[in-house]
Amino acid sequence: MTDRRRIALLAVIVALVSAGSAATAHLFWWNDYLRQQHAWLAEKAKARVHLLAAAARFVASEKHLEDPHEILEAALGHLRRSGEMERLMNLSGNGEVCIGRKDLGVIRFYFSTAPWHGPGHPRRISPTVDYAEPMRRALEGQRGIHMGLDQHGRLSLSAYEPMAFLEAGLVVRTDMEGMEAPFYQSAFYSALAALALTLLGVVLFVKLGRPMIGRLEESQTRLSSIVGHVTDLVVILDEERRFSFISPSARRFGFDPASLIGESLDSYIHVDDLSQVMAAWRRARRFAGLPQPVNMFRAGQDAMWRWLEGVLNHLPQEAGIQGTLFIGHDVTEREMSQRAFMDSEARYRNLFETAPMAFVLWDVNGRITSWNKQAEEIFGWPEEETLGRDLFDLLVPKDEQQKLLLVAGGVLHGEQVTGIINRNRTKSGREIVCQWYNSPQMRTPGEVTGGISLAVDITERIRYQEEMDRLNQILAGRNRELQQILFVASHDLRSPLVNVRGYGEELAHITGELSQMVRAHWPEDAKRQRMVEIFDREIPECLSFIHGGAERMDRLLSGLLRLSRLGRAALQLSQLDMDRIVADALNSVGYRAEHSDVRVHLRPLPPCWGDAMLAHRIFVNLLENALKYLDPERPGEIIVAGSREGGRVFYQVIDNGQGIDPVHHGRVFEIFARLDGAPGSGSGLGLTIVQWAAARMGGEVRLQSELGQGCRFTVILPAEATGAPSL
Amino acid sequence: MTPETIVLLVEDDPGHAGLIRRNLQRAGIANPVIHFTSGERLLAFFARQGALPHREPGGAYLLLLDQRLPGLSGLEVLSHMKDDPLLAQVPVILVTTSDDPQELDRCRDLGCAGCMQKSVDYGQFVASIHTLADLLLSLPVPPLAEIAP
């Protein structure tokens, strides 16, 4: 049943009750009226009996009458004569007085009088229904009131009185005509009042009840909406701390409110926070109706803890609650950010104190507000001596102040001015060089409250830098000299070799000529035999050593010359198409013509940043090396592959040749190092050049090898322009 | 070049000079050769200074110039001569021990008529002289025409 219906029913009941009570009031009133009428009638009857009795006693004594009938007749005659008849018979209002007597067991109505008959003219009346019964009772000696219906069917009221000494009865009767009017009137007014009350009820219901119901419904809807949408957690707990109500906001914590009903709160509180929640619970129970704060605690389950805080209020009598109400809100985010803030604060504090940099905080007037340990170390001033002092006066020499005023101005305008290098003064007056990083301190964006300056003492670093620059210059000069010496030496050393070889050949030529002359013209003797031996064997043997030595010297020198040229040539750095460069290198080493039995696999190679000539040289030398030291026991196989890793490209030249014992790995790159010991065709500079060339391009070369297992040379070159200086 | 053309050989190493002259002769170049041991002496010859022989007016000269010399280097002598309108007319062939292609390019850029490599390998040396001889014979060598300063 809706509230609306309930209230309508209530209104109907109120109307019925008011109608009922009006009717009851009416009946009471009517009853009262009847009782008055009875009393009035009874009194009238009694008065008339007394009057008649007085008259009867008078006439009986005067005339010595004994028969009651005679006495009655004489009394009536006496009254008539004395003019008292009027008093006897006249009944004010519409009433009648009737006297009857029993004559031989039959009731005979002696006479009756009514106002309209006039006094003194009593008439005989027929015994009618409404007289008969009261008269019978009066003649039986009874006294009372009787209600009956007259011959017209109207209600009549009679009072009857016995008159034993006259053997007669008296009935005073009045019809109820006069009484009906007030009855109906009263009934009418009662009905009217009931109607008015009902109408008033309806009006009140319409005017007040409906808006009230509306408001009631609205507030109920509002309440349930609020509870449905409130982000706070609203929980009602029973005596045993079991959930008897949970607001839908519990879903925010990952719980279905319906499924929690009946569960114990305790199992959803973090064990570390249980005691303080329990304390709040006990407090709330002790002080029912007084909300008790519950400090932050973790609620939820497993790893899904949320921070809550709120109030507990024990309301055992409160309708709809009858338990302990908890209203709380989720402060997890606040707590987390608070913790994060504290963590970061601690971190910064820690950083501030332990950073290997001086931290100086200053206000808009350039006065120091904070000064860390490192600042004390660098500048020699303890913090307490610096606070409130002018930063410039304390640290900056006069001639640097102008420049730094601009810096401070920039910072106070919200700019970051970093990397400023200037001279500073320490407490002891020593001058140092510091690098400064200056940022504005802001309370809100745009509101600069001062500056934060970080300083690093770079005095030593600058000294080292200068020293290093100087050494670098010397080194570069030495390097140039060395290159020059290398070039000149190899060039000039070659010059005598031309003579050695040239004149050796000339000598061989002349010796040949001489030999022929001896053979042609010298007689056959021991001297000739000796001369022929000298010409044919000893001189050619000497010459062959001179020749071989010169040739070897020439090879070494041309190697040195190549090396010196690598060192001198200006680098032309660009993005290199390594597929093409390696293919060219393979052609240069005569792979197809001279090594057709060797299989070379060229894998796709990523590009790199370098000098095309040097890169070509690197791969020519590596491929030459690989081809030269193949293992005759097995078919040669060479793989060239490459891959990019980060900013570098790794190229690999892998062969299955003789391999190099790891003990020699360091030596293979040395100038003129030869591991095979045989005077081969190489200059002994191939791998040296590879290493030099890679180094000039900012790269390096690595070797992995085992004797008898082939070599893997890895050339590492920058993938892109690095801006690093090349050698 | 004609048989009257005088070959000027600037070579500090007398051994080299001997090998060059010997092989030129063998290759059939019978022209007179004047040997200088430095660039300065050559320039003095052209400027008609010093105790050494001086150039003849109207003489036709061809120069074999060693690249590496004590004092003025071959390239310096060459650029000196190319700056002088008179001497610029003299055909110059640079003689060098270097096999650096860049260096050979540079001497051509400076206006050399040719280049000869003194190879350590004597077979190649002789072959170079023969090539040089062919070049010399084909080169037109004008008599030096005096130009008024």
GROMACS .gro file of N, CA and C in nm, chain A residues 484 487-492 494-503 505-506 509-510 547 550-551 554 558 561 565 568-569 613, chain B residues 11-19 22-23 26 66-68 96-103 117-123 125:
model
  186
  484GLN      N    1  10.508   1.355  -3.976
  484GLN     CA    2  10.602   1.417  -4.069
  484GLN      C    3  10.728   1.332  -4.078
  487PHE      N    4  10.664   1.021  -4.257
  487PHE     CA    5  10.654   1.043  -4.401
  487PHE      C    6  10.792   1.068  -4.463
  488VAL      N    7  10.862   1.164  -4.403
  488VAL     CA    8  10.993   1.201  -4.458
  488VAL      C    9  11.088   1.082  -4.454
  489ALA      N   10  11.085   1.015  -4.337
  489ALA     CA   11  11.178   0.904  -4.322
  489ALA      C   12  11.150   0.797  -4.425
  490SER      N   13  11.023   0.763  -4.439
  490SER     CA   14  10.996   0.655  -4.532
  490SER      C   15  11.026   0.697  -4.674
  491HIS      N   16  11.001   0.823  -4.701
  491HIS     CA   17  11.027   0.877  -4.834
  491HIS      C   18  11.177   0.882  -4.862
  492ASP      N   19  11.249   0.939  -4.766
  492ASP     CA   20  11.392   0.960  -4.788
  492ASP      C   21  11.471   0.830  -4.779
  494ARG      N   22  11.376   0.564  -4.887
  494ARG     CA   23  11.355   0.493  -5.012
  494ARG      C   24  11.460   0.531  -5.116
  495SER      N   25  11.497   0.658  -5.106
  495SER     CA   26  11.588   0.713  -5.206
  495SER      C   27  11.719   0.632  -5.219
  496PRO      N   28  11.786   0.604  -5.108
  496PRO     CA   29  11.908   0.523  -5.120
  496PRO      C   30  11.882   0.385  -5.176
  497LEU      N   31  11.759   0.335  -5.150
  497LEU     CA   32  11.727   0.202  -5.198
  497LEU      C   33  11.729   0.197  -5.351
  498VAL      N   34  11.690   0.311  -5.409
  498VAL     CA   35  11.694   0.317  -5.557
  498VAL      C   36  11.837   0.290  -5.603
  499ASN      N   37  11.929   0.351  -5.531
  499ASN     CA   38  12.070   0.331  -5.567
  499ASN      C   39  12.113   0.187  -5.542
  500VAL      N   40  12.074   0.136  -5.424
  500VAL     CA   41  12.116   0.000  -5.389
  500VAL      C   42  12.069  -0.097  -5.497
  501ARG      N   43  11.941  -0.083  -5.529
  501ARG     CA   44  11.886  -0.175  -5.628
  501ARG      C   45  11.943  -0.148  -5.768
  502GLY      N   46  11.940  -0.018  -5.801
  502GLY     CA   47  11.985   0.022  -5.936
  502GLY      C   48  12.129  -0.020  -5.963
  503TYR      N   49  12.217   0.017  -5.867
  503TYR     CA   50  12.357  -0.014  -5.892
  503TYR      C   51  12.386  -0.161  -5.873
  505GLU      N   52  12.190  -0.394  -5.979
  505GLU     CA   53  12.156  -0.447  -6.111
  505GLU      C   54  12.268  -0.414  -6.211
  506GLU      N   55  12.312  -0.287  -6.200
  506GLU     CA   56  12.421  -0.246  -6.290
  506GLU      C   57  12.543  -0.335  -6.268
  509HIS      N   58  12.496  -0.661  -6.409
  509HIS     CA   59  12.512  -0.648  -6.554
  509HIS      C   60  12.661  -0.644  -6.594
  510ILE      N   61  12.736  -0.560  -6.519
  510ILE     CA   62  12.880  -0.547  -6.548
  510ILE      C   63  12.952  -0.677  -6.520
  547HIS      N   64  11.985  -0.743  -5.307
  547HIS     CA   65  11.859  -0.728  -5.375
  547HIS      C   66  11.740  -0.758  -5.284
  550ALA      N   67  11.707  -0.503  -5.005
  550ALA     CA   68  11.652  -0.376  -5.053
  550ALA      C   69  11.502  -0.391  -5.080
  551GLU      N   70  11.467  -0.507  -5.135
  551GLU     CA   71  11.326  -0.527  -5.167
  551GLU      C   72  11.241  -0.527  -5.040
  554ASP      N   73  11.212  -0.192  -4.901
  554ASP     CA   74  11.118  -0.112  -4.981
  554ASP      C   75  10.974  -0.142  -4.937
  558SER      N   76  10.718   0.124  -4.797
  558SER     CA   77  10.591   0.163  -4.860
  558SER      C   78  10.475   0.143  -4.762
  561LEU      N   79  10.482   0.443  -4.546
  561LEU     CA   80  10.432   0.557  -4.622
  561LEU      C   81  10.280   0.556  -4.625
  565ARG      N   82  10.035   0.826  -4.470
  565ARG     CA   83   9.934   0.893  -4.551
  565ARG      C   84   9.796   0.883  -4.486
  568ARG      N   85   9.777   1.140  -4.232
  568ARG     CA   86   9.780   1.280  -4.274
  568ARG      C   87   9.654   1.322  -4.349
  569ALA      N   88   9.596   1.225  -4.422
  569ALA     CA   89   9.484   1.263  -4.507
  569ALA      C   90   9.369   1.318  -4.423
  613MET      N   91   8.735   0.619  -4.777
  613MET     CA   92   8.867   0.565  -4.810
  613MET      C   93   8.918   0.475  -4.698
  738GLU      N   94  11.898   1.691  -5.932
  738GLU     CA   95  11.892   1.567  -5.853
  738GLU      C   96  12.002   1.571  -5.750
  739ASP      N   97  11.965   1.565  -5.621
  739ASP     CA   98  12.067   1.578  -5.517
  739ASP      C   99  12.146   1.451  -5.499
  740ASP      N  100  12.085   1.337  -5.539
  740ASP     CA  101  12.153   1.208  -5.520
  740ASP      C  102  12.231   1.176  -5.647
  741PRO      N  103  12.368   1.179  -5.637
  741PRO     CA  104  12.447   1.155  -5.760
  741PRO      C  105  12.423   1.015  -5.816
  742GLY      N  106  12.390   0.922  -5.728
  742GLY     CA  107  12.359   0.786  -5.773
  742GLY      C  108  12.240   0.787  -5.866
  743HIS      N  109  12.133   0.853  -5.818
  743HIS     CA  110  12.011   0.861  -5.900
  743HIS      C  111  12.042   0.926  -6.032
  744ALA      N  112  12.119   1.036  -6.023
  744ALA     CA  113  12.151   1.111  -6.145
  744ALA      C  114  12.223   1.019  -6.244
  745GLY      N  115  12.318   0.941  -6.190
  745GLY     CA  116  12.392   0.850  -6.276
  745GLY      C  117  12.302   0.749  -6.342
  746LEU      N  118  12.209   0.690  -6.262
  746LEU     CA  119  12.117   0.589  -6.315
  746LEU      C  120  12.028   0.649  -6.423
  749ARG      N  121  12.242   0.731  -6.739
  749ARG     CA  122  12.283   0.606  -6.800
  749ARG      C  123  12.166   0.544  -6.879
  750ASN      N  124  12.049   0.539  -6.816
  750ASN     CA  125  11.936   0.475  -6.880
  750ASN      C  126  11.878   0.559  -6.991
  753ARG      N  127  12.087   0.488  -7.277
  753ARG     CA  128  12.053   0.356  -7.331
  753ARG      C  129  11.921   0.361  -7.408
  793ASP      N  130  11.386   1.666  -5.954
  793ASP     CA  131  11.360   1.573  -5.843
  793ASP      C  132  11.265   1.643  -5.744
  794GLN      N  133  11.177   1.563  -5.686
  794GLN     CA  134  11.078   1.626  -5.596
  794GLN      C  135  11.138   1.658  -5.461
  795ARG      N  136  11.217   1.566  -5.410
  795ARG     CA  137  11.275   1.591  -5.278
  795ARG      C  138  11.418   1.640  -5.295
  823THR      N  139  11.025   1.152  -5.894
  823THR     CA  140  10.998   1.132  -5.750
  823THR      C  141  11.009   0.985  -5.713
  824THR      N  142  11.038   0.960  -5.587
  824THR     CA  143  11.039   0.821  -5.540
  824THR      C  144  10.900   0.778  -5.494
  825SER      N  145  10.811   0.877  -5.486
  825SER     CA  146  10.680   0.847  -5.428
  825SER      C  147  10.590   0.775  -5.528
  826ASP      N  148  10.504   0.688  -5.473
  826ASP     CA  149  10.402   0.627  -5.557
  826ASP      C  150  10.263   0.671  -5.510
  827ASP      N  151  10.263   0.785  -5.438
  827ASP     CA  152  10.136   0.837  -5.387
  827ASP      C  153  10.059   0.903  -5.501
  828PRO      N  154   9.945   0.850  -5.539
  828PRO     CA  155   9.872   0.907  -5.652
  828PRO      C  156   9.832   1.052  -5.628
  829GLN      N  157   9.806   1.088  -5.501
  829GLN     CA  158   9.767   1.227  -5.472
  829GLN      C  159   9.880   1.323  -5.506
  830GLU      N  160  10.005   1.277  -5.475
  830GLU     CA  161  10.120   1.364  -5.500
  830GLU      C  162  10.140   1.385  -5.651
  844GLN      N  163  10.846   0.806  -6.197
  844GLN     CA  164  10.866   0.748  -6.064
  844GLN      C  165  10.996   0.670  -6.060
  845LYS      N  166  11.079   0.706  -5.961
  845LYS     CA  167  11.202   0.632  -5.943
  845LYS      C  168  11.169   0.511  -5.858
  846SER      N  169  11.136   0.401  -5.921
  846SER     CA  170  11.097   0.282  -5.847
  846SER      C  171  11.219   0.214  -5.791
  847VAL      N  172  11.201   0.155  -5.674
  847VAL     CA  173  11.310   0.079  -5.615
  847VAL      C  174  11.337  -0.045  -5.699
  848ASP      N  175  11.229  -0.097  -5.754
  848ASP     CA  176  11.242  -0.214  -5.843
  848ASP      C  177  11.310  -0.168  -5.972
  849TYR      N  178  11.429  -0.217  -5.996
  849TYR     CA  179  11.510  -0.162  -6.106
  849TYR      C  180  11.447  -0.189  -6.242
  850GLY      N  181  11.379  -0.300  -6.255
  850GLY     CA  182  11.310  -0.330  -6.379
  850GLY      C  183  11.208  -0.222  -6.410
  852PHE      N  184  11.214   0.075  -6.283
  852PHE     CA  185  11.289   0.200  -6.300
  852PHE      C  186  11.327   0.217  -6.447
   0.00000   0.00000   0.00000
